[in-house]
mmCIF file of C-alpha atoms in Angstrom:
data_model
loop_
_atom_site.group_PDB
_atom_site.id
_atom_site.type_symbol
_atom_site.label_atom_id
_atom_site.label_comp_id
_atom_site.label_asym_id
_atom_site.label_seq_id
_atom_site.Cartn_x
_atom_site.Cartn_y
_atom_site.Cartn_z
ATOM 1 C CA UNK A 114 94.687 131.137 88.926
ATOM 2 C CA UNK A 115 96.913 130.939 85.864
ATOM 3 C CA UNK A 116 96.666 127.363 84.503
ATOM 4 C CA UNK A 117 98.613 127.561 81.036
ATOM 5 C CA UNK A 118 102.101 128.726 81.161
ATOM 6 C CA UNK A 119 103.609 131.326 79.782
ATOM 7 C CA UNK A 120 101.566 132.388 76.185
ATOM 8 C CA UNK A 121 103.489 135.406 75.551
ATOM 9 C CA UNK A 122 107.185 136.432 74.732
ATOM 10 C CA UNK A 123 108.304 140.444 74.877
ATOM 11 C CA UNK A 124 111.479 141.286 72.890
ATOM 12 C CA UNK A 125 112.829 144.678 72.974
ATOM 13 C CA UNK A 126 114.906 144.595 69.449
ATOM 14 C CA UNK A 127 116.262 147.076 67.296
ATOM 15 C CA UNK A 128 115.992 144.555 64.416
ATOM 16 C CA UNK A 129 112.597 144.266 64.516
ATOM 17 C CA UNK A 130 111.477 143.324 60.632
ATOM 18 C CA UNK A 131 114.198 140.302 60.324
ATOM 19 C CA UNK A 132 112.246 139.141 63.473
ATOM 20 C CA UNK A 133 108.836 139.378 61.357
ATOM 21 C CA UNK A 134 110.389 137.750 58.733
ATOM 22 C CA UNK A 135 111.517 134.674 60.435
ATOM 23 C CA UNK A 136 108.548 133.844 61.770
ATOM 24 C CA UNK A 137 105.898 134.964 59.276
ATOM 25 C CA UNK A 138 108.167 132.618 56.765
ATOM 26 C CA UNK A 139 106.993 130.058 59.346
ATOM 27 C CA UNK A 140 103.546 130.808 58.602
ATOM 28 C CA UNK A 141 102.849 133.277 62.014
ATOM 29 C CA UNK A 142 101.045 136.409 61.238
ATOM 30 C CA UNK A 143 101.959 140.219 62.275
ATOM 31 C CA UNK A 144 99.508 142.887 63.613
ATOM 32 C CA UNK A 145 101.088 146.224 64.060
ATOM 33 C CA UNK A 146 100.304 149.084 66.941
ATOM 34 C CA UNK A 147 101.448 152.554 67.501
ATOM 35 C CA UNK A 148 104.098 152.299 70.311
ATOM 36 C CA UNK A 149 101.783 154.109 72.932
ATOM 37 C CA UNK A 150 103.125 156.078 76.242
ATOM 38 C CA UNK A 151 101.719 153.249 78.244
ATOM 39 C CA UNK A 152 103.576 150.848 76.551
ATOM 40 C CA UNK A 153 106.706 153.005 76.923
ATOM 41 C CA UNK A 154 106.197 153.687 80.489
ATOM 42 C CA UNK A 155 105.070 149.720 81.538
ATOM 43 C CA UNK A 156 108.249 148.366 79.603
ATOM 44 C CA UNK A 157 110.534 150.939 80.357
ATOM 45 C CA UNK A 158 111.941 151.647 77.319
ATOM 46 C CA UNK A 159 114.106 153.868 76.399
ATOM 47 C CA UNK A 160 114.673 155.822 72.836
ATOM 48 C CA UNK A 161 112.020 153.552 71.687
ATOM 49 C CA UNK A 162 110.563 154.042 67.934
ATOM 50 C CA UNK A 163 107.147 154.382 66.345
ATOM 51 C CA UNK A 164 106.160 151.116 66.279
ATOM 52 C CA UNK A 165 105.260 148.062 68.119
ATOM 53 C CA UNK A 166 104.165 144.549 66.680
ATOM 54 C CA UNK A 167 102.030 141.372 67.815
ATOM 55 C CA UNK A 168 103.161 138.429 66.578
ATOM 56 C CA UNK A 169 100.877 135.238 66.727
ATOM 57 C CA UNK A 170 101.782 131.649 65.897
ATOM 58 C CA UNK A 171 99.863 129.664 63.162
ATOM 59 C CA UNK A 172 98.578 127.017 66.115
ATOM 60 C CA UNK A 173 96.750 130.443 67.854
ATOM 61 C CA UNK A 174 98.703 129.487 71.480
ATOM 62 C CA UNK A 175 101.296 131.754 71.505
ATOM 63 C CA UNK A 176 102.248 135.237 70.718
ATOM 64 C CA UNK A 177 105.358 137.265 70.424
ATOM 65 C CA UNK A 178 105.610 141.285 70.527
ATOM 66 C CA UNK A 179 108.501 143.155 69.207
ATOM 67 C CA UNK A 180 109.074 146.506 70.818
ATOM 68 C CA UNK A 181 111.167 148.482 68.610
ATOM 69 C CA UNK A 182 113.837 150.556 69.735
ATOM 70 C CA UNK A 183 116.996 152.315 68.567
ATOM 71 C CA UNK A 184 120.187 149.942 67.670
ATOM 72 C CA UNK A 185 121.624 152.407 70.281
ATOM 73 C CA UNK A 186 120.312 150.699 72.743
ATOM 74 C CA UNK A 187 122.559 148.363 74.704
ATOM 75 C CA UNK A 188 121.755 144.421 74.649
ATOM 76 C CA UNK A 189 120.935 142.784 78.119
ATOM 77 C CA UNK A 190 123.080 140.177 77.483
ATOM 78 C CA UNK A 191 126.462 140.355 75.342
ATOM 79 C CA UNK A 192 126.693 138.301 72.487
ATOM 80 C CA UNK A 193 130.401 136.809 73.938
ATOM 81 C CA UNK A 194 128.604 136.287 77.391
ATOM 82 C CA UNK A 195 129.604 132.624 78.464
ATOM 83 C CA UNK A 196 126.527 130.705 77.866
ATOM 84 C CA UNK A 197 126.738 129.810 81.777
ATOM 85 C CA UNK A 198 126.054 133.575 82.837
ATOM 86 C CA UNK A 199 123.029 134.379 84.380
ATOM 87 C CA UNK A 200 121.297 137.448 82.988
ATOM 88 C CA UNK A 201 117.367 137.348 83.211
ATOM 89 C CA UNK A 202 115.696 135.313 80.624
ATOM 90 C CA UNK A 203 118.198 133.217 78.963
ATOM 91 C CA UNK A 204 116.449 131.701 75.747
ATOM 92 C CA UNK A 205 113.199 130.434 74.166
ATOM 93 C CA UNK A 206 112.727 127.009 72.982
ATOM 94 C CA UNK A 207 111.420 125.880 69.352
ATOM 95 C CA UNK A 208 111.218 122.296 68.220
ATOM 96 C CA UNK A 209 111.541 121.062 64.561
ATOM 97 C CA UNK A 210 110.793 118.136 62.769
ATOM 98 C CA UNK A 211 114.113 118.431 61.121
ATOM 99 C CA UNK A 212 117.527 120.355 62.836
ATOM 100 C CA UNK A 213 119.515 120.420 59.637
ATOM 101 C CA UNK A 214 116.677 122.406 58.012
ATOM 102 C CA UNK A 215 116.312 124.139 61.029
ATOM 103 C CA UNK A 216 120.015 124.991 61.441
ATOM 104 C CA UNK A 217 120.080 126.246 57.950
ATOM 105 C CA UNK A 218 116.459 128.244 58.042
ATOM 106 C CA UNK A 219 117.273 130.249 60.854
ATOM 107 C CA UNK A 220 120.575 131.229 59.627
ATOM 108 C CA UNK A 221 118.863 132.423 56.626
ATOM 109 C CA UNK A 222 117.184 135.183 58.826
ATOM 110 C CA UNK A 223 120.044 136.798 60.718
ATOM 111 C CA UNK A 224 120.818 134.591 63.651
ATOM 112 C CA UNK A 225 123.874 132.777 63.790
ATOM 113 C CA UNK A 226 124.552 129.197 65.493
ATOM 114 C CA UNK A 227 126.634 128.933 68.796
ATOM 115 C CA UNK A 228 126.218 125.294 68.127
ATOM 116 C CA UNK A 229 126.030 122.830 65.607
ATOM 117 C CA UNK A 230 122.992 120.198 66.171
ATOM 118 C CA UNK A 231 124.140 118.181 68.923
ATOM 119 C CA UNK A 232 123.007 114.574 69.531
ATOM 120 C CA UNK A 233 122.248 113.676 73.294
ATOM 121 C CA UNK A 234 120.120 111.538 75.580
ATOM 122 C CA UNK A 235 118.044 112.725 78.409
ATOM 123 C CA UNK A 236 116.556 109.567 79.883
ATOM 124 C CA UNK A 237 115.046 107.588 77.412
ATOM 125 C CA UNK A 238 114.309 110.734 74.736
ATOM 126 C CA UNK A 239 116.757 111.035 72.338
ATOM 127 C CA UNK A 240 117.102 114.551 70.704
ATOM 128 C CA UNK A 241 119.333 117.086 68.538
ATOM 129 C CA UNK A 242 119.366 120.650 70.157
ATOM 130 C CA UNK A 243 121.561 123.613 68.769
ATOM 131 C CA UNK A 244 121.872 127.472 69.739
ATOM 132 C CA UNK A 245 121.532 130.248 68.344
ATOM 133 C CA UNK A 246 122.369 134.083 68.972
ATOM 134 C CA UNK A 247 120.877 136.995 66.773
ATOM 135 C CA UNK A 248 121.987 140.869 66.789
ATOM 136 C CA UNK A 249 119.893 141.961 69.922
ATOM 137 C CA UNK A 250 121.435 139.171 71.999
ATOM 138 C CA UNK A 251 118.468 136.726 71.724
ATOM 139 C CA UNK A 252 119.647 133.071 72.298
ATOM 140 C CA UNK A 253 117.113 130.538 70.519
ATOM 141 C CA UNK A 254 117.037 127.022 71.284
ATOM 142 C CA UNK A 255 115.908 124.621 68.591
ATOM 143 C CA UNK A 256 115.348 120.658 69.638
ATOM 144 C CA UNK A 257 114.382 117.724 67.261
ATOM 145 C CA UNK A 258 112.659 114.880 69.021
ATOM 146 C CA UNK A 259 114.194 112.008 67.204
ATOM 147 C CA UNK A 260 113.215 109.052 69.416
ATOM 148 C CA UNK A 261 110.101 107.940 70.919
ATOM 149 C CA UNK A 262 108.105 110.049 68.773
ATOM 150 C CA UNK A 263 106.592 113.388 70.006
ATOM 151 C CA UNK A 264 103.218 113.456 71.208
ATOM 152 C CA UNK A 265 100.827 116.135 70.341
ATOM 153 C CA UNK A 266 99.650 117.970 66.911
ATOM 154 C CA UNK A 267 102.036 118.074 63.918
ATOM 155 C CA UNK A 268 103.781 121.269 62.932
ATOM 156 C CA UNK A 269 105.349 122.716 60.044
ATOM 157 C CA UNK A 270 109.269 122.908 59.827
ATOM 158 C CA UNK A 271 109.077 124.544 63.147
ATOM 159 C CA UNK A 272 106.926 124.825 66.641
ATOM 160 C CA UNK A 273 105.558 127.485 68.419
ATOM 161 C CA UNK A 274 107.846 129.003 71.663
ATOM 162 C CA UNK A 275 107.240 126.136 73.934
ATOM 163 C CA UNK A 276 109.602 126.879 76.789
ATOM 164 C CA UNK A 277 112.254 129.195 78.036
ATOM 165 C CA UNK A 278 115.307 129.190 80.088
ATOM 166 C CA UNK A 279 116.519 131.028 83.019
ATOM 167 C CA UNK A 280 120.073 130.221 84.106
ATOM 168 C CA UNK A 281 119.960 130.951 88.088
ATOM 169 C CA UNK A 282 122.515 131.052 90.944
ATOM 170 C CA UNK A 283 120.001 130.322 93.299
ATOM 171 C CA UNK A 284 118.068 127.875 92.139
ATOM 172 C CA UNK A 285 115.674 127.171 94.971
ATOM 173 C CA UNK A 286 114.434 130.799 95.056
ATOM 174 C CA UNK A 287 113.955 130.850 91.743
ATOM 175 C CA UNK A 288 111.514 127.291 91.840
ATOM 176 C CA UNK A 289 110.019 129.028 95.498
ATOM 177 C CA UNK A 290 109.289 132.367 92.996
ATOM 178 C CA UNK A 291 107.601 130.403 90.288
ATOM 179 C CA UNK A 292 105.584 128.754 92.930
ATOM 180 C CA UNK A 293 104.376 132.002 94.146
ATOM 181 C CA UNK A 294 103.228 132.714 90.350
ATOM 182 C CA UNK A 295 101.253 129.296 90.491
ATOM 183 C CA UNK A 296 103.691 126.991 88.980
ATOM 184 C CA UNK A 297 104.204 123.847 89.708
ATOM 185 C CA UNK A 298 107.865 121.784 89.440
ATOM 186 C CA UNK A 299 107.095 118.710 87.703
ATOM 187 C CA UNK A 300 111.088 117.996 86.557
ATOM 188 C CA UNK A 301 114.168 117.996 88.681
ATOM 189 C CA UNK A 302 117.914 116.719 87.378
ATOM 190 C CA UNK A 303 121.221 117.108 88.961
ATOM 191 C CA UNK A 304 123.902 115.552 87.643
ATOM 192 C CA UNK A 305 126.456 115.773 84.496
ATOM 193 C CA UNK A 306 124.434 116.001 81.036
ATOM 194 C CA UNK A 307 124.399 112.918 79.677
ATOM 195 C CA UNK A 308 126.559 111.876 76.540
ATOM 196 C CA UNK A 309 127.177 114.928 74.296
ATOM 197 C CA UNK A 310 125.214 117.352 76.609
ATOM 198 C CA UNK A 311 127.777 119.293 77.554
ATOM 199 C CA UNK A 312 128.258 120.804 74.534
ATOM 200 C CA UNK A 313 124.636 122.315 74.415
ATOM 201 C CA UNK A 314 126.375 125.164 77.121
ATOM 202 C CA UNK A 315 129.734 125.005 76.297
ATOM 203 C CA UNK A 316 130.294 123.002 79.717
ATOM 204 C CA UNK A 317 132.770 120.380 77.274
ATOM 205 C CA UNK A 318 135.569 122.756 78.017
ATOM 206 C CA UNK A 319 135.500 122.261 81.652
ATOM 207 C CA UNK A 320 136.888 118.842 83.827
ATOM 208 C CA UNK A 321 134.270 116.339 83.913
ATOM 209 C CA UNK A 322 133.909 116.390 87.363
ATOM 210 C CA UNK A 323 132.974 120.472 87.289
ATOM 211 C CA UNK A 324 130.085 120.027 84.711
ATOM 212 C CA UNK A 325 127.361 118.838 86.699
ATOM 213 C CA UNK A 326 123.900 120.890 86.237
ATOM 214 C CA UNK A 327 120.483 121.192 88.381
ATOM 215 C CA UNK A 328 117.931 121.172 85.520
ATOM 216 C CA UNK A 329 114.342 122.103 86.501
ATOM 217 C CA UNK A 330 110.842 122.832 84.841
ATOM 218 C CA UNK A 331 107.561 123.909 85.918
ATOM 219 C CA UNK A 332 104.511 124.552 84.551
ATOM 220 C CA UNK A 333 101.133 125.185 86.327
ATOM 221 C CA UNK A 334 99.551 122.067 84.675
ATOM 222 C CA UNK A 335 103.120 119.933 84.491
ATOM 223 C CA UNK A 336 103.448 120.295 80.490
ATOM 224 C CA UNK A 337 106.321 121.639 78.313
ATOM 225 C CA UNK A 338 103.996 123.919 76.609
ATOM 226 C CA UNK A 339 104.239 126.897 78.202
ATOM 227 C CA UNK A 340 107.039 125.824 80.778
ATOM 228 C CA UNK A 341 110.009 127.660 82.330
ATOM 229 C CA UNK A 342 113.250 126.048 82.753
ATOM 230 C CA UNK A 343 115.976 126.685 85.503
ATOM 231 C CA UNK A 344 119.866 125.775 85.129
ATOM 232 C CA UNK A 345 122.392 126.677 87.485
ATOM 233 C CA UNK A 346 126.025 125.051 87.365
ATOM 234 C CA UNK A 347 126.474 124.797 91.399
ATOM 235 C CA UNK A 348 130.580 124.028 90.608
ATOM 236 C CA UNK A 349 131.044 126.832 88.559
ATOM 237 C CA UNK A 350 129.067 129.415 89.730
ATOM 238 C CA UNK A 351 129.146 132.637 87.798
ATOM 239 C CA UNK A 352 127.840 136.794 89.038
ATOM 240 C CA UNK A 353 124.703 137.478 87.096
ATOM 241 C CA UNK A 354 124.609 140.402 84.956
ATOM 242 C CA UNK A 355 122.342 143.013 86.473
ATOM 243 C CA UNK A 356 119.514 144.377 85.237
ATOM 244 C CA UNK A 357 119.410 147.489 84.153
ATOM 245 C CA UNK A 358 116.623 150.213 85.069
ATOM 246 C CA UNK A 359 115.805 150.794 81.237
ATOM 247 C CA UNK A 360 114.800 147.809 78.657
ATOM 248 C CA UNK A 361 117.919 146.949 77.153
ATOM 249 C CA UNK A 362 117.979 144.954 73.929
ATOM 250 C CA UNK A 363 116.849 141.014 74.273
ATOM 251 C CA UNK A 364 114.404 138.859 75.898
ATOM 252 C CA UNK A 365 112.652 141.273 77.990
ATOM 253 C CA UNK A 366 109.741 139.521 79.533
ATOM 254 C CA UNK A 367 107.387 136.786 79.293
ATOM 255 C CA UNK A 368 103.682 137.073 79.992
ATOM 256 C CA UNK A 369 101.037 134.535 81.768
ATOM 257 C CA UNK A 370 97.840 134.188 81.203
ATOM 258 C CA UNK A 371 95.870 134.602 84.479
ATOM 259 C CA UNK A 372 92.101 134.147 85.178
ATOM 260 C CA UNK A 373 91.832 134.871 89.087
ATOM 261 C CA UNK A 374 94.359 137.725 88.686
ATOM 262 C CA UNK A 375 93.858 140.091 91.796
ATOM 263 C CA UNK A 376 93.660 137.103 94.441
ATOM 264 C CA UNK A 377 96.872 135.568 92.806
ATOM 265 C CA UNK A 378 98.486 139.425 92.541
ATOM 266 C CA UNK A 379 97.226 140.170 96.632
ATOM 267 C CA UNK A 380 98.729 136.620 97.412
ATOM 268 C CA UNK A 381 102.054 137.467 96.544
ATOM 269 C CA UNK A 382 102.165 141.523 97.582
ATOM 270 C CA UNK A 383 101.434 139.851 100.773
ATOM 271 C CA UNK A 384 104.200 137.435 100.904
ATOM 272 C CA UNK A 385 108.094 137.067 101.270
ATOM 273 C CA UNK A 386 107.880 137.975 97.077
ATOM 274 C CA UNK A 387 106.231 141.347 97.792
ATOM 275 C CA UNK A 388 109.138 143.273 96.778
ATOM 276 C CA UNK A 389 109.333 141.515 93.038
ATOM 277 C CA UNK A 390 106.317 143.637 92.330
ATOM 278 C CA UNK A 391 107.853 146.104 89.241
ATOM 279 C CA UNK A 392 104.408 147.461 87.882
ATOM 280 C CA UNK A 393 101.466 147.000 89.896
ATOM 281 C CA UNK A 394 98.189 145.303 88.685
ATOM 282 C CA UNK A 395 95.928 148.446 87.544
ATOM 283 C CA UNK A 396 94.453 148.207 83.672
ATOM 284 C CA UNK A 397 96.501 149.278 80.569
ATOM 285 C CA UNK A 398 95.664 149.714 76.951
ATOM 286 C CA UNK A 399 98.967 148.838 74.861
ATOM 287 C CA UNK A 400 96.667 149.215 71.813
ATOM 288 C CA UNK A 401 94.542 146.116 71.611
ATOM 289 C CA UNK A 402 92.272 147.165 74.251
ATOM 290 C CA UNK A 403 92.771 147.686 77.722
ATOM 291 C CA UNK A 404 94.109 144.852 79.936
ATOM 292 C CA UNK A 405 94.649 144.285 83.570
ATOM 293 C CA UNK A 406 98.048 143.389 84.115
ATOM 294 C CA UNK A 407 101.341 143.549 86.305
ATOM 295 C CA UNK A 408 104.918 142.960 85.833
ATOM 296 C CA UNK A 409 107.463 141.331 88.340
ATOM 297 C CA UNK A 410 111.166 140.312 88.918
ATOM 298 C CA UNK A 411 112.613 137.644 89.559
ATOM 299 C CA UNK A 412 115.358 137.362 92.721
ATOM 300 C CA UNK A 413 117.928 137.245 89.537
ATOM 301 C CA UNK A 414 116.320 140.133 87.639
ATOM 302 C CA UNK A 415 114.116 138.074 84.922
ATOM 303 C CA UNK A 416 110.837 139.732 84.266
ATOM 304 C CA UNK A 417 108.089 137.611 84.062
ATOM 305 C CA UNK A 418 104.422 139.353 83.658
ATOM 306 C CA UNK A 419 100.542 138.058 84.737
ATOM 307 C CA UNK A 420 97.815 139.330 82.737
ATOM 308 C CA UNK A 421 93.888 138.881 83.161
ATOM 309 C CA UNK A 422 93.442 135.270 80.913
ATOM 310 C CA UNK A 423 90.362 135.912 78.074
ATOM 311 C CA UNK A 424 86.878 135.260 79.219
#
């Protein structure tokens, strides 16, 4: 079963080479593919262009591919959405060694902070996280450790994609779903965000007393890398924004690795999940070779993808 997280992020983006930039000036490196029907048809997207691109992080653990389509396109998620709107796949998750390099970098290569580095406490880490919003509606996270120190190899400037957020209504469903994929909750906080937390989503405008959060992670292996985070604000709940039936512009999908594929894909066609099943598990070539793969979504409409792990 799939023991590593997600390894793999899919944006649909009609701004695709400011993408390459950004992270190729972080030392990733591109590989690009002819956009091929499969890919069209198993992504669903719609006035899509010629090319597609595999993106791969310096540390060799994570990947990103860029499926270009028109600016026509509409995003998934409005750039003015209130950050407490649930809509699929919220954000990804980068740390730095440094946020006011980090807040300036990415600024540098078309996004454009929602937030200014905030200081806050969770437990006994202290950090600085800010947002960040590009042109296809992509909301990046970037966190700076800045006490006890962070464990694990060095980077430069910035990390790989190390986690991603879904902000939920129903938050047990959405742990019971990841379950089903072979995750495994490993963090669970309800309360107010402590200190200056608030601010990360906006939640500063609202009375105290309405700004309480469930916070969740889960990972098959109970690590960051490769985690998925849940959020849901239970006193201010919020409609999520529905998916639509064609890729729209944003963080369309990410993809877990997955070495017993068909016995974890039968578990869940025959279980209360059954109807998340999008694409069914069959082999597909998206230009790298062929693959065995299938796509699902989530009870709030984030699409999150297994694919046969590497011998």
């Amino acid at each position: 079963m799939s023991r590593c997280g997600f390894t793999e992020v899919v944006m649909v983006t009609a701004h695709t080479h400011k993408m390459i930039a950004f992270l190729c000036d972080l030392g990733w490196t591109a590989e690009r593919y002819d956009m091929s029907p499969e890919s069209i048809n198993f992504w669903d997207l719609a006035q899509p262009q010629r090319d597609s691109h595999l993106l791969h992080a310096p540390s060799g653990e994570c990947s990103v591919r860029l499926l270009s389509v028109s600016e026509q396109v509409p995003v998934a998620r409005p750039l003015d959405t209130e950050l407490i709107v649930p809509c699929g796949i919220f954000d990804i998750n980068m740390r730095t060694n440094n946020s006011e390099f980090a807040f300036d970098f990415i600024q540098r290569h078309g996004w454009r902070p929602i937030t200014d580095p905030i200081p806050w406490n969770f437990g006994d880490v202290s950090v600085k996280e800010f947002l960040s919003i590009q042109d296809d509606g992509i909301v990046l996270a970037v966190m700076e450790r800045v006490s006890p120190p962070l464990p694990g190899k060095p980077f430069d400037r910035m990390s790989d994609i190390f986690n991603s957020t879904q902000v939920v209504q129903h938050i047990d469903d959405a742990i019971d779903f990841l379950e089903a994929l072979g995750f495994s909750l490993f963090t669970d906080f309800s309360g107010p965000m402590p200190g200056e937390g608030p601010r990360v989503l906006g939640l500063e405008q609202y009375p105290q007393e309405l700004g309480d959060i469930r916070l969740t992670v889960s990972h098959p292996d109970g690590v960051m890398e490769g985690s998925i985070e849940l959020i849901t604000t239970p006193k201010l709940p919020r409609e999520s924004i529905a998916r639509a039936a064609q890729a729209a512009r944003g963080l369309h999908a990410l993809r877990i690795p997955c070495v017993d594929i068909q016995a974890r894909y039968q578990d869940i066609a025959d279980s209360r999940w059954s109807a998340s099943i999008h694409k069914p598990l069959a082999e597909r070539d998206f230009g790298q070779g062929s693959q065995l793969c299938a796509a699902f979504l989530t009870p709030e409409g984030a699409r999150l993808e297994l694919f046969e792990a590497p011998k």
